[in-house]
PDB file of C-alpha atoms and ligand atoms in Angstrom:
ATOM      1  CA  MET A   8      70.056  75.711 109.553  1.00 44.00           C
ATOM      2  CA  LYS A   9      69.190  75.432 105.823  1.00 53.00           C
ATOM      3  CA  ASN A  10      71.667  76.417 103.598  1.00 55.00           C
ATOM      4  CA  ASN A  11      70.845  76.617 100.274  1.00 76.00           C
ATOM      5  CA  ASN A  12      68.111  78.523  98.035  1.00 90.00           C
ATOM      6  CA  PHE A  13      66.457  75.617  96.663  1.00 97.00           C
ATOM      7  CA  MET A  14      63.068  74.795  96.428  1.00 97.00           C
ATOM      8  CA  PRO A  15      61.479  73.113  98.821  1.00 98.00           C
ATOM      9  CA  VAL A  16      59.365  71.517  96.028  1.00 98.00           C
ATOM     10  CA  ASP A  17      60.223  67.644  94.138  1.00 98.00           C
ATOM     11  CA  LEU A  18      57.557  67.486  90.053  1.00 98.00           C
ATOM     12  CA  HIS A  19      59.768  64.500  88.518  1.00 98.00           C
ATOM     13  CA  CYS A  20      61.131  62.083  88.783  1.00 98.00           C
ATOM     14  CA  HIS A  21      61.473  58.044  88.492  1.00 98.00           C
ATOM     15  CA  SER A  22      61.704  55.144  91.037  1.00 98.00           C
ATOM     16  CA  THR A  23      62.300  50.859  90.212  1.00 98.00           C
ATOM     17  CA  VAL A  24      58.708  51.205  88.887  1.00 98.00           C
ATOM     18  CA  SER A  25      59.708  52.207  85.480  1.00 98.00           C
ATOM     19  CA  ASP A  26      63.334  53.412  84.945  1.00 98.00           C
ATOM     20  CA  GLY A  27      64.723  54.911  88.680  1.00 98.00           C
ATOM     21  CA  VAL A  28      67.098  52.981  90.147  1.00 97.00           C
ATOM     22  CA  LEU A  29      65.578  53.918  94.016  1.00 98.00           C
ATOM     23  CA  ALA A  30      62.811  52.447  95.108  1.00 98.00           C
ATOM     24  CA  PRO A  31      59.708  54.682  95.255  1.00 98.00           C
ATOM     25  CA  GLU A  32      60.733  54.250  99.374  1.00 98.00           C
ATOM     26  CA  ALA A  33      63.902  55.497  99.051  1.00 98.00           C
ATOM     27  CA  VAL A  34      63.069  58.274  96.201  1.00 98.00           C
ATOM     28  CA  ALA A  35      60.157  58.913  99.281  1.00 98.00           C
ATOM     29  CA  GLU A  36      63.358  59.154 101.354  1.00 98.00           C
ATOM     30  CA  ARG A  37      65.899  61.056  99.610  1.00 98.00           C
ATOM     31  CA  ALA A  38      63.407  64.034  98.392  1.00 98.00           C
ATOM     32  CA  TYR A  39      62.919  64.528 101.944  1.00 98.00           C
ATOM     33  CA  HIS A  40      66.126  64.564 103.483  1.00 98.00           C
ATOM     34  CA  ASN A  41      66.981  66.825 100.878  1.00 97.00           C
ATOM     35  CA  GLY A  42      64.482  68.949 101.598  1.00 97.00           C
ATOM     36  CA  VAL A  43      62.127  67.547  99.331  1.00 98.00           C
ATOM     37  CA  ARG A  44      57.709  68.861 101.890  1.00 98.00           C
ATOM     38  CA  LEU A  45      55.969  68.812  98.453  1.00 98.00           C
ATOM     39  CA  TRP A  46      57.168  65.738  96.070  1.00 98.00           C
ATOM     40  CA  SER A  47      55.478  63.818  92.888  1.00 99.00           C
ATOM     41  CA  LEU A  48      56.068  60.892  91.628  1.00 99.00           C
ATOM     42  CA  THR A  49      56.707  60.649  87.611  1.00 99.00           C
ATOM     43  CA  ASP A  50      56.952  57.408  86.979  1.00 98.00           C
ATOM     44  CA  HIS A  51      57.058  56.379  82.828  1.00 98.00           C
ATOM     45  CA  ASP A  52      53.746  54.870  81.965  1.00 98.00           C
ATOM     46  CA  GLU A  53      52.840  53.147  85.428  1.00 98.00           C
ATOM     47  CA  VAL A  54      50.651  54.720  88.465  1.00 98.00           C
ATOM     48  CA  GLY A  55      52.563  51.370  89.967  1.00 98.00           C
ATOM     49  CA  GLY A  56      54.719  53.417  92.066  1.00 98.00           C
ATOM     50  CA  GLN A  57      51.808  55.996  94.151  1.00 98.00           C
ATOM     51  CA  ALA A  58      50.712  53.941  96.618  1.00 98.00           C
ATOM     52  CA  PRO A  59      54.273  53.486  97.752  1.00 98.00           C
ATOM     53  CA  ALA A  60      54.850  56.911  97.090  1.00 98.00           C
ATOM     54  CA  ARG A  61      52.136  57.968  98.960  1.00 98.00           C
ATOM     55  CA  GLN A  62      52.455  56.397 102.199  1.00 98.00           C
ATOM     56  CA  SER A  63      56.364  56.949 101.883  1.00 98.00           C
ATOM     57  CA  ALA A  64      55.383  60.890 101.530  1.00 98.00           C
ATOM     58  CA  LYS A  65      52.690  60.534 104.603  1.00 98.00           C
ATOM     59  CA  ALA A  66      55.198  58.592 107.159  1.00 98.00           C
ATOM     60  CA  LEU A  67      58.392  60.918 107.096  1.00 98.00           C
ATOM     61  CA  GLY A  68      55.495  64.318 107.041  1.00 97.00           C
ATOM     62  CA  MET A  69      55.452  65.298 103.195  1.00 98.00           C
ATOM     63  CA  ASP A  70      53.460  66.401 100.928  1.00 98.00           C
ATOM     64  CA  TYR A  71      51.844  64.616  97.665  1.00 98.00           C
ATOM     65  CA  ILE A  72      50.988  65.301  94.218  1.00 98.00           C
ATOM     66  CA  THR A  73      50.184  61.571  91.861  1.00 98.00           C
ATOM     67  CA  GLY A  74      52.171  61.916  89.024  1.00 98.00           C
ATOM     68  CA  ILE A  75      53.055  60.237  85.716  1.00 98.00           C
ATOM     69  CA  GLU A  76      55.196  60.955  82.782  1.00 99.00           C
ATOM     70  CA  ILE A  77      53.194  59.657  79.616  1.00 99.00           C
ATOM     71  CA  SER A  78      54.936  59.635  76.546  1.00 98.00           C
ATOM     72  CA  VAL A  79      53.650  60.676  73.890  1.00 98.00           C
ATOM     73  CA  THR A  80      54.033  61.162  69.476  1.00 98.00           C
ATOM     74  CA  TRP A  81      53.885  64.873  68.302  1.00 98.00           C
ATOM     75  CA  GLN A  82      55.496  65.718  64.641  1.00 98.00           C
ATOM     76  CA  GLU A  83      56.922  62.230  64.955  1.00 95.00           C
ATOM     77  CA  ARG A  84      58.613  62.491  67.387  1.00 96.00           C
ATOM     78  CA  THR A  85      58.485  62.038  71.294  1.00 96.00           C
ATOM     79  CA  LEU A  86      57.136  64.239  73.399  1.00 98.00           C
ATOM     80  CA  HIS A  87      56.977  63.397  77.565  1.00 98.00           C
ATOM     81  CA  MET A  88      53.276  65.010  79.113  1.00 99.00           C
ATOM     82  CA  VAL A  89      53.975  65.195  83.092  1.00 99.00           C
ATOM     83  CA  GLY A  90      49.839  64.717  84.654  1.00 99.00           C
ATOM     84  CA  LEU A  91      50.099  65.572  88.486  1.00 99.00           C
ATOM     85  CA  ALA A  92      47.162  65.354  91.011  1.00 99.00           C
ATOM     86  CA  PHE A  93      44.706  63.135  89.335  1.00 98.00           C
ATOM     87  CA  ASP A  94      42.602  59.451  90.690  1.00 98.00           C
ATOM     88  CA  PRO A  95      44.985  56.641  89.813  1.00 98.00           C
ATOM     89  CA  ASP A  96      42.794  54.644  89.201  1.00 98.00           C
ATOM     90  CA  ASN A  97      40.974  56.034  87.306  1.00 98.00           C
ATOM     91  CA  GLN A  98      39.628  52.970  84.558  1.00 98.00           C
ATOM     92  CA  THR A  99      40.314  56.018  80.807  1.00 98.00           C
ATOM     93  CA  LEU A 100      43.628  55.924  82.096  1.00 98.00           C
ATOM     94  CA  ASN A 101      45.531  52.760  82.855  1.00 98.00           C
ATOM     95  CA  GLU A 102      43.436  52.074  79.702  1.00 98.00           C
ATOM     96  CA  GLY A 103      45.217  53.818  77.499  1.00 98.00           C
ATOM     97  CA  LEU A 104      49.068  54.068  79.791  1.00 98.00           C
ATOM     98  CA  ALA A 105      48.552  49.629  79.163  1.00 98.00           C
ATOM     99  CA  ALA A 106      48.130  50.108  76.056  1.00 98.00           C
ATOM    100  CA  ILE A 107      52.151  52.275  76.394  1.00 98.00           C
ATOM    101  CA  ARG A 108      52.590  49.301  78.571  1.00 98.00           C
ATOM    102  CA  ALA A 109      51.969  47.070  75.649  1.00 97.00           C
ATOM    103  CA  ASP A 110      53.495  48.951  72.632  1.00 97.00           C
ATOM    104  CA  ARG A 111      57.127  49.485  74.965  1.00 96.00           C
ATOM    105  CA  ASP A 112      57.839  44.913  75.553  1.00 94.00           C
ATOM    106  CA  ARG A 113      57.319  44.939  71.007  1.00 96.00           C
ATOM    107  CA  ARG A 114      60.072  47.541  70.827  1.00 98.00           C
ATOM    108  CA  SER A 115      61.505  46.049  73.172  1.00 98.00           C
ATOM    109  CA  PHE A 116      62.305  43.186  71.440  1.00 97.00           C
ATOM    110  CA  LYS A 117      62.732  45.555  68.551  1.00 98.00           C
ATOM    111  CA  ILE A 118      65.625  46.907  69.859  1.00 98.00           C
ATOM    112  CA  ALA A 119      67.196  43.814  70.427  1.00 98.00           C
ATOM    113  CA  GLU A 120      66.748  42.499  67.547  1.00 98.00           C
ATOM    114  CA  LYS A 121      68.633  46.330  66.625  1.00 98.00           C
ATOM    115  CA  PHE A 122      71.366  45.852  68.846  1.00 98.00           C
ATOM    116  CA  ASP A 123      71.890  42.044  67.100  1.00 98.00           C
ATOM    117  CA  ALA A 124      72.432  43.408  63.650  1.00 98.00           C
ATOM    118  CA  LEU A 125      75.052  45.600  65.754  1.00 98.00           C
ATOM    119  CA  GLY A 126      77.010  43.283  67.088  1.00 98.00           C
ATOM    120  CA  ILE A 127      75.748  43.517  70.623  1.00 98.00           C
ATOM    121  CA  PRO A 128      73.952  40.221  71.866  1.00 98.00           C
ATOM    122  CA  ASN A 129      71.283  39.703  74.445  1.00 98.00           C
ATOM    123  CA  THR A 130      70.541  42.828  74.833  1.00 98.00           C
ATOM    124  CA  TYR A 131      66.685  41.529  75.654  1.00 98.00           C
ATOM    125  CA  GLU A 132      67.771  39.548  78.560  1.00 98.00           C
ATOM    126  CA  GLY A 133      70.460  42.075  79.533  1.00 98.00           C
ATOM    127  CA  ALA A 134      67.185  45.475  80.211  1.00 98.00           C
ATOM    128  CA  LEU A 135      64.973  42.799  81.049  1.00 97.00           C
ATOM    129  CA  ALA A 136      67.745  41.874  84.396  1.00 97.00           C
ATOM    130  CA  LEU A 137      67.909  45.186  85.402  1.00 97.00           C
ATOM    131  CA  ALA A 138      63.758  46.269  85.189  1.00 97.00           C
ATOM    132  CA  GLY A 139      62.229  46.334  88.157  1.00 93.00           C
ATOM    133  CA  ASN A 140      59.274  45.895  86.326  1.00 93.00           C
ATOM    134  CA  PRO A 141      58.991  43.878  83.398  1.00 93.00           C
ATOM    135  CA  GLU A 142      55.887  45.682  82.123  1.00 92.00           C
ATOM    136  CA  LEU A 143      58.359  48.888  82.252  1.00 96.00           C
ATOM    137  CA  ILE A 144      61.686  48.524  79.894  1.00 98.00           C
ATOM    138  CA  SER A 145      63.050  51.814  78.959  1.00 98.00           C
ATOM    139  CA  ARG A 146      66.349  52.892  76.678  1.00 98.00           C
ATOM    140  CA  SER A 147      67.265  53.016  79.747  1.00 98.00           C
ATOM    141  CA  HIS A 148      67.434  50.163  81.202  1.00 98.00           C
ATOM    142  CA  PHE A 149      68.818  49.408  77.649  1.00 98.00           C
ATOM    143  CA  ALA A 150      71.688  51.761  78.331  1.00 98.00           C
ATOM    144  CA  ARG A 151      72.417  51.187  81.306  1.00 98.00           C
ATOM    145  CA  TYR A 152      72.561  47.456  80.238  1.00 98.00           C
ATOM    146  CA  LEU A 153      75.544  48.150  77.426  1.00 98.00           C
ATOM    147  CA  VAL A 154      77.479  49.985  80.331  1.00 98.00           C
ATOM    148  CA  GLN A 155      77.601  47.207  82.496  1.00 97.00           C
ATOM    149  CA  ALA A 156      78.845  44.615  79.927  1.00 98.00           C
ATOM    150  CA  GLY A 157      81.824  47.279  78.846  1.00 98.00           C
ATOM    151  CA  TYR A 158      80.379  47.847  75.114  1.00 98.00           C
ATOM    152  CA  CYS A 159      80.025  51.984  76.669  1.00 98.00           C
ATOM    153  CA  GLN A 160      81.445  54.489  79.325  1.00 97.00           C
ATOM    154  CA  SER A 161      78.835  56.163  80.532  1.00 97.00           C
ATOM    155  CA  LEU A 162      75.408  56.801  79.406  1.00 97.00           C
ATOM    156  CA  GLN A 163      75.621  59.074  77.426  1.00 96.00           C
ATOM    157  CA  GLU A 164      77.537  57.024  75.158  1.00 98.00           C
ATOM    158  CA  VAL A 165      74.752  54.685  74.816  1.00 98.00           C
ATOM    159  CA  PHE A 166      72.876  57.364  73.762  1.00 98.00           C
ATOM    160  CA  ASP A 167      74.600  59.130  71.513  1.00 98.00           C
ATOM    161  CA  ARG A 168      76.296  56.232  69.415  1.00 98.00           C
ATOM    162  CA  TYR A 169      73.325  53.776  69.604  1.00 98.00           C
ATOM    163  CA  LEU A 170      70.092  55.314  71.539  1.00 98.00           C
ATOM    164  CA  SER A 171      69.400  58.865  70.015  1.00 95.00           C
ATOM    165  CA  ASP A 172      65.617  59.158  68.539  1.00 91.00           C
ATOM    166  CA  ASP A 173      67.234  59.335  64.748  1.00 92.00           C
ATOM    167  CA  GLY A 174      69.939  56.338  66.730  1.00 97.00           C
ATOM    168  CA  PRO A 175      71.101  52.982  64.793  1.00 98.00           C
ATOM    169  CA  ALA A 176      68.981  50.479  67.907  1.00 98.00           C
ATOM    170  CA  ASN A 177      66.628  53.209  68.434  1.00 98.00           C
ATOM    171  CA  VAL A 178      62.602  51.977  67.179  1.00 97.00           C
ATOM    172  CA  ARG A 179      60.897  54.775  66.375  1.00 95.00           C
ATOM    173  CA  THR A 180      57.265  53.658  68.130  1.00 96.00           C
ATOM    174  CA  ALA A 181      54.031  55.713  68.193  1.00 97.00           C
ATOM    175  CA  TRP A 182      53.192  55.586  71.435  1.00 98.00           C
ATOM    176  CA  ALA A 183      49.856  58.605  72.630  1.00 98.00           C
ATOM    177  CA  SER A 184      48.448  61.522  70.805  1.00 98.00           C
ATOM    178  CA  LEU A 185      48.756  64.288  72.403  1.00 98.00           C
ATOM    179  CA  PRO A 186      44.549  64.665  72.975  1.00 98.00           C
ATOM    180  CA  GLU A 187      44.419  61.179  73.576  1.00 98.00           C
ATOM    181  CA  ALA A 188      47.409  62.147  77.082  1.00 98.00           C
ATOM    182  CA  VAL A 189      45.417  64.873  77.754  1.00 98.00           C
ATOM    183  CA  PHE A 190      42.323  63.140  78.074  1.00 98.00           C
ATOM    184  CA  TRP A 191      43.479  60.970  79.859  1.00 98.00           C
ATOM    185  CA  VAL A 192      44.852  62.967  82.630  1.00 98.00           C
ATOM    186  CA  LYS A 193      41.970  65.761  82.594  1.00 98.00           C
ATOM    187  CA  GLU A 194      38.974  62.127  83.236  1.00 98.00           C
ATOM    188  CA  ALA A 195      41.128  60.697  85.971  1.00 98.00           C
ATOM    189  CA  GLY A 196      40.957  65.117  87.413  1.00 98.00           C
ATOM    190  CA  GLY A 197      44.234  65.657  87.396  1.00 98.00           C
ATOM    191  CA  VAL A 198      46.717  68.420  85.478  1.00 99.00           C
ATOM    192  CA  ALA A 199      48.729  68.007  82.121  1.00 99.00           C
ATOM    193  CA  VAL A 200      52.024  68.911  81.705  1.00 99.00           C
ATOM    194  CA  ILE A 201      54.425  69.714  78.696  1.00 99.00           C
ATOM    195  CA  ALA A 202      57.768  67.963  80.084  1.00 99.00           C
ATOM    196  CA  HIS A 203      61.467  69.912  79.578  1.00 98.00           C
ATOM    197  CA  PRO A 204      60.658  71.395  76.566  1.00 98.00           C
ATOM    198  CA  GLY A 205      64.066  72.421  76.424  1.00 98.00           C
ATOM    199  CA  ARG A 206      65.164  67.935  74.827  1.00 97.00           C
ATOM    200  CA  TYR A 207      62.714  68.848  71.676  1.00 97.00           C
ATOM    201  CA  LYS A 208      64.437  69.224  68.655  1.00 95.00           C
ATOM    202  CA  TYR A 209      60.709  70.925  67.153  1.00 97.00           C
ATOM    203  CA  SER A 210      61.575  73.410  64.592  1.00 98.00           C
ATOM    204  CA  ARG A 211      60.741  77.113  65.830  1.00 97.00           C
ATOM    205  CA  SER A 212      57.120  76.489  65.040  1.00 98.00           C
ATOM    206  CA  GLN A 213      56.741  73.638  65.752  1.00 98.00           C
ATOM    207  CA  PHE A 214      57.001  74.971  69.318  1.00 98.00           C
ATOM    208  CA  VAL A 215      54.889  77.865  68.527  1.00 98.00           C
ATOM    209  CA  GLU A 216      52.065  74.865  66.562  1.00 98.00           C
ATOM    210  CA  LEU A 217      52.755  73.226  70.421  1.00 98.00           C
ATOM    211  CA  TRP A 218      52.038  75.826  72.575  1.00 98.00           C
ATOM    212  CA  ARG A 219      48.979  76.740  71.191  1.00 98.00           C
ATOM    213  CA  THR A 220      47.122  73.076  69.893  1.00 98.00           C
ATOM    214  CA  PHE A 221      48.438  72.791  73.915  1.00 98.00           C
ATOM    215  CA  LYS A 222      46.370  75.328  74.861  1.00 98.00           C
ATOM    216  CA  ALA A 223      43.525  74.594  72.902  1.00 98.00           C
ATOM    217  CA  LEU A 224      43.438  71.092  74.630  1.00 98.00           C
ATOM    218  CA  GLY A 225      43.778  72.367  78.160  1.00 98.00           C
ATOM    219  CA  GLY A 226      46.851  72.628  79.046  1.00 98.00           C
ATOM    220  CA  ASP A 227      47.974  74.002  81.842  1.00 99.00           C
ATOM    221  CA  GLY A 228      51.799  73.825  82.498  1.00 98.00           C
ATOM    222  CA  VAL A 229      54.943  73.669  81.632  1.00 99.00           C
ATOM    223  CA  GLU A 230      58.529  72.052  82.983  1.00 98.00           C
ATOM    224  CA  VAL A 231      60.358  75.309  84.072  1.00 98.00           C
ATOM    225  CA  VAL A 232      63.456  74.409  86.246  1.00 98.00           C
ATOM    226  CA  THR A 233      63.834  70.953  85.459  1.00 98.00           C
ATOM    227  CA  GLY A 234      66.934  68.886  85.669  1.00 96.00           C
ATOM    228  CA  SER A 235      67.598  69.161  81.768  1.00 96.00           C
ATOM    229  CA  HIS A 236      66.700  72.754  81.355  1.00 97.00           C
ATOM    230  CA  THR A 237      69.904  75.002  81.051  1.00 96.00           C
ATOM    231  CA  LEU A 238      70.071  78.738  83.329  1.00 96.00           C
ATOM    232  CA  ASP A 239      69.242  79.841  79.536  1.00 97.00           C
ATOM    233  CA  GLN A 240      65.945  77.989  79.195  1.00 98.00           C
ATOM    234  CA  TYR A 241      64.667  78.214  82.731  1.00 98.00           C
ATOM    235  CA  TYR A 242      64.385  82.161  81.822  1.00 98.00           C
ATOM    236  CA  GLN A 243      63.012  80.568  78.010  1.00 98.00           C
ATOM    237  CA  TYR A 244      60.772  79.096  79.347  1.00 98.00           C
ATOM    238  CA  ALA A 245      59.154  80.777  81.599  1.00 98.00           C
ATOM    239  CA  ASP A 246      58.323  83.508  78.294  1.00 98.00           C
ATOM    240  CA  VAL A 247      56.607  80.396  77.933  1.00 98.00           C
ATOM    241  CA  CYS A 248      54.121  79.856  80.374  1.00 98.00           C
ATOM    242  CA  ARG A 249      53.436  83.907  80.332  1.00 98.00           C
ATOM    243  CA  GLN A 250      52.702  84.865  77.221  1.00 98.00           C
ATOM    244  CA  TYR A 251      50.298  81.475  76.395  1.00 98.00           C
ATOM    245  CA  GLY A 252      49.021  81.383  80.237  1.00 98.00           C
ATOM    246  CA  PHE A 253      50.383  78.858  81.546  1.00 98.00           C
ATOM    247  CA  PHE A 254      51.083  77.730  84.922  1.00 99.00           C
ATOM    248  CA  ALA A 255      55.601  76.680  85.722  1.00 98.00           C
ATOM    249  CA  SER A 256      55.856  73.076  87.259  1.00 98.00           C
ATOM    250  CA  ALA A 257      59.194  72.187  88.359  1.00 98.00           C
ATOM    251  CA  GLY A 258      61.098  69.103  88.753  1.00 98.00           C
ATOM    252  CA  SER A 259      64.898  67.114  88.836  1.00 98.00           C
ATOM    253  CA  ASP A 260      63.448  64.186  86.693  1.00 98.00           C
ATOM    254  CA  PHE A 261      66.412  62.069  89.007  1.00 98.00           C
ATOM    255  CA  HIS A 262      67.110  58.791  87.813  1.00 98.00           C
ATOM    256  CA  GLY A 263      69.319  57.546  89.973  1.00 97.00           C
ATOM    257  CA  PRO A 264      71.428  59.099  93.386  1.00 96.00           C
ATOM    258  CA  LYS A 265      74.828  58.543  90.014  1.00 92.00           C
ATOM    259  CA  GLU A 266      73.122  60.111  86.551  1.00 93.00           C
ATOM    260  CA  GLY A 267      71.213  63.238  85.305  1.00 88.00           C
ATOM    261  CA  ARG A 268      72.334  66.654  86.347  1.00 90.00           C
ATOM    262  CA  LEU A 269      70.103  67.133  89.187  1.00 95.00           C
ATOM    263  CA  ASP A 270      69.790  66.070  92.859  1.00 97.00           C
ATOM    264  CA  LEU A 271      65.806  65.175  94.075  1.00 98.00           C
ATOM    265  CA  GLY A 272      64.758  68.439  95.374  1.00 97.00           C
ATOM    266  CA  HIS A 273      68.077  70.564  94.997  1.00 97.00           C
ATOM    267  CA  LEU A 274      66.202  73.223  92.383  1.00 97.00           C
ATOM    268  CA  PRO A 275      66.411  76.527  92.258  1.00 97.00           C
ATOM    269  CA  PRO A 276      63.372  79.281  92.322  1.00 97.00           C
ATOM    270  CA  LEU A 277      61.548  80.287  89.239  1.00 98.00           C
ATOM    271  CA  PRO A 278      62.076  82.593  87.454  1.00 97.00           C
ATOM    272  CA  SER A 279      60.084  85.380  88.539  1.00 95.00           C
ATOM    273  CA  GLY A 280      56.422  86.106  87.145  1.00 96.00           C
ATOM    274  CA  LEU A 281      54.947  83.212  87.026  1.00 98.00           C
ATOM    275  CA  THR A 282      52.179  81.514  88.934  1.00 98.00           C
ATOM    276  CA  PRO A 283      53.554  77.202  90.074  1.00 98.00           C
ATOM    277  CA  ILE A 284      51.284  75.130  89.020  1.00 98.00           C
ATOM    278  CA  TRP A 285      51.785  73.988  93.053  1.00 98.00           C
ATOM    279  CA  HIS A 286      49.605  77.310  93.943  1.00 98.00           C
ATOM    280  CA  HIS A 287      46.958  76.368  91.430  1.00 98.00           C
ATOM    281  CA  LEU A 288      46.698  72.777  92.841  1.00 98.00           C
ATOM    282  CA  GLY A 289      45.526  74.419  97.194  1.00 98.00           C
ATOM    283  CA  TYR A 290      49.780  73.933  98.191  1.00 98.00           C
ATOM    284  CA  SER A 291      50.124  77.927  98.017  1.00 98.00           C
ATOM    285  CA  GLN A 292      51.979  77.774 101.467  1.00 97.00           C
ATOM    286  CA  TYR A 293      55.750  76.652  98.535  1.00 97.00           C
TER     287      TYR A 293
HETATM  288  P1  AMP B 307      61.576  55.600  76.320  1.00 82.65           P
HETATM  289  O1  AMP B 307      60.707  56.689  77.405  1.00 82.65           O
HETATM  290  O2  AMP B 307      62.315  54.352  76.450  1.00 82.65           O
HETATM  291  O3  AMP B 307      62.474  55.760  74.747  1.00 82.65           O
HETATM  292  O4  AMP B 307      63.442  56.357  77.434  1.00 82.65           O
HETATM  293  C1  AMP B 307      63.285  57.800  77.707  1.00 82.65           C
HETATM  294  C2  AMP B 307      64.119  57.738  78.276  1.00 82.65           C
HETATM  295  O5  AMP B 307      65.249  57.524  78.327  1.00 82.65           O
HETATM  296  C3  AMP B 307      64.441  58.881  79.589  1.00 82.65           C
HETATM  297  O6  AMP B 307      63.409  58.581  80.201  1.00 82.65           O
HETATM  298  C4  AMP B 307      65.639  58.981  80.323  1.00 82.65           C
HETATM  299  O7  AMP B 307      65.148  58.527  81.472  1.00 82.65           O
HETATM  300  C5  AMP B 307      66.474  58.041  79.222  1.00 82.65           C
HETATM  301  N1  AMP B 307      67.608  59.005  78.176  1.00 82.65           N
HETATM  302  C6  AMP B 307      67.271  59.692  76.785  1.00 82.65           C
HETATM  303  N2  AMP B 307      68.458  60.176  76.459  1.00 82.65           N
HETATM  304  C7  AMP B 307      69.415  60.182  77.917  1.00 82.65           C
HETATM  305  C8  AMP B 307      70.623  60.990  78.092  1.00 82.65           C
HETATM  306  N3  AMP B 307      71.161  61.283  76.856  1.00 82.65           N
HETATM  307  N4  AMP B 307      70.716  59.977  78.690  1.00 82.65           N
HETATM  308  C9  AMP B 307      70.765  58.689  79.462  1.00 82.65           C
HETATM  309  N5  AMP B 307      69.266  59.270  79.245  1.00 82.65           N
HETATM  310  C10 AMP B 307      68.994  59.483  78.342  1.00 82.65           C
HETATM  311 MN1   MN B 308      63.844  57.397  81.863  1.00 82.65          MN
HETATM  312 MN1   MN B 309      61.458  62.487  79.595  1.00 82.65          MN
HETATM  313 MN1   MN B 310      61.241  61.750  83.432  1.00 82.65          MN
END
């Protein structure tokens, strides 16, 4: 018997194809085991996990929606945009993602140089060894290496001391623009969602501009329930959805069993008065 009130939906999580610690097949199994029946794997800037994710979901009897989390730079800060229900073979999208991955690669060397200068050597090799996909080295891999090598006690400590956006080892990178990211996902037939808005350090007026701009570009949704939000933020971004007419999305942002706030599928229901983006995508039964 179901003894919780979680939604059977999780539309944001990661595998070893980006900076998660489980392979797509293992993420699928954990999602299913945790009660997810409508799932999307949204690796950063890479669709290589989509085929195994879809196959695993099918074998388990779980509905699957194609997913991606695209790195975007907007108003000089990094913003994450989730794309859902697109064609993973679309050429425009794949060319855009390949360009982001090339930028990631160059950034990794520069991050390692900064760690060298801070007296922490071999971080590129350390991060690469922890990456499931050599084309996709993330700050998460550097952070895991620093914990493993004993420089810090936790991932949070690494981000607080070194790798936050303003941290001494971070390297600011010009990722995709917001219009580009929306265009790629739309060209591929998908919908565009602003991921975990509660994490961005934009001013109030910048947020207003973000919602207006995203709406004008054809943006579809905003993540309301995510492992990155507090309960107050669920209500705050529910208001944004109602005010601007965005669909609401939900995902744990699961990266690994020992990381993050929410496990796969441990998502409380959306606040009332919202239209879930999965209803818009034809999954009204959830
Ligand atoms: P990147 O896309 O390589 O710049 O890395 C960003 C990733 O770092 C995010 O997707 C998260 O997985 C991770 N991250 C960012 N901030 C934190 C934090 N404070 N604690 C743990 N992981 C974080
Ligand atoms: Mn991540
Ligand atoms: Mn993100
Ligand atoms: Mn994510």
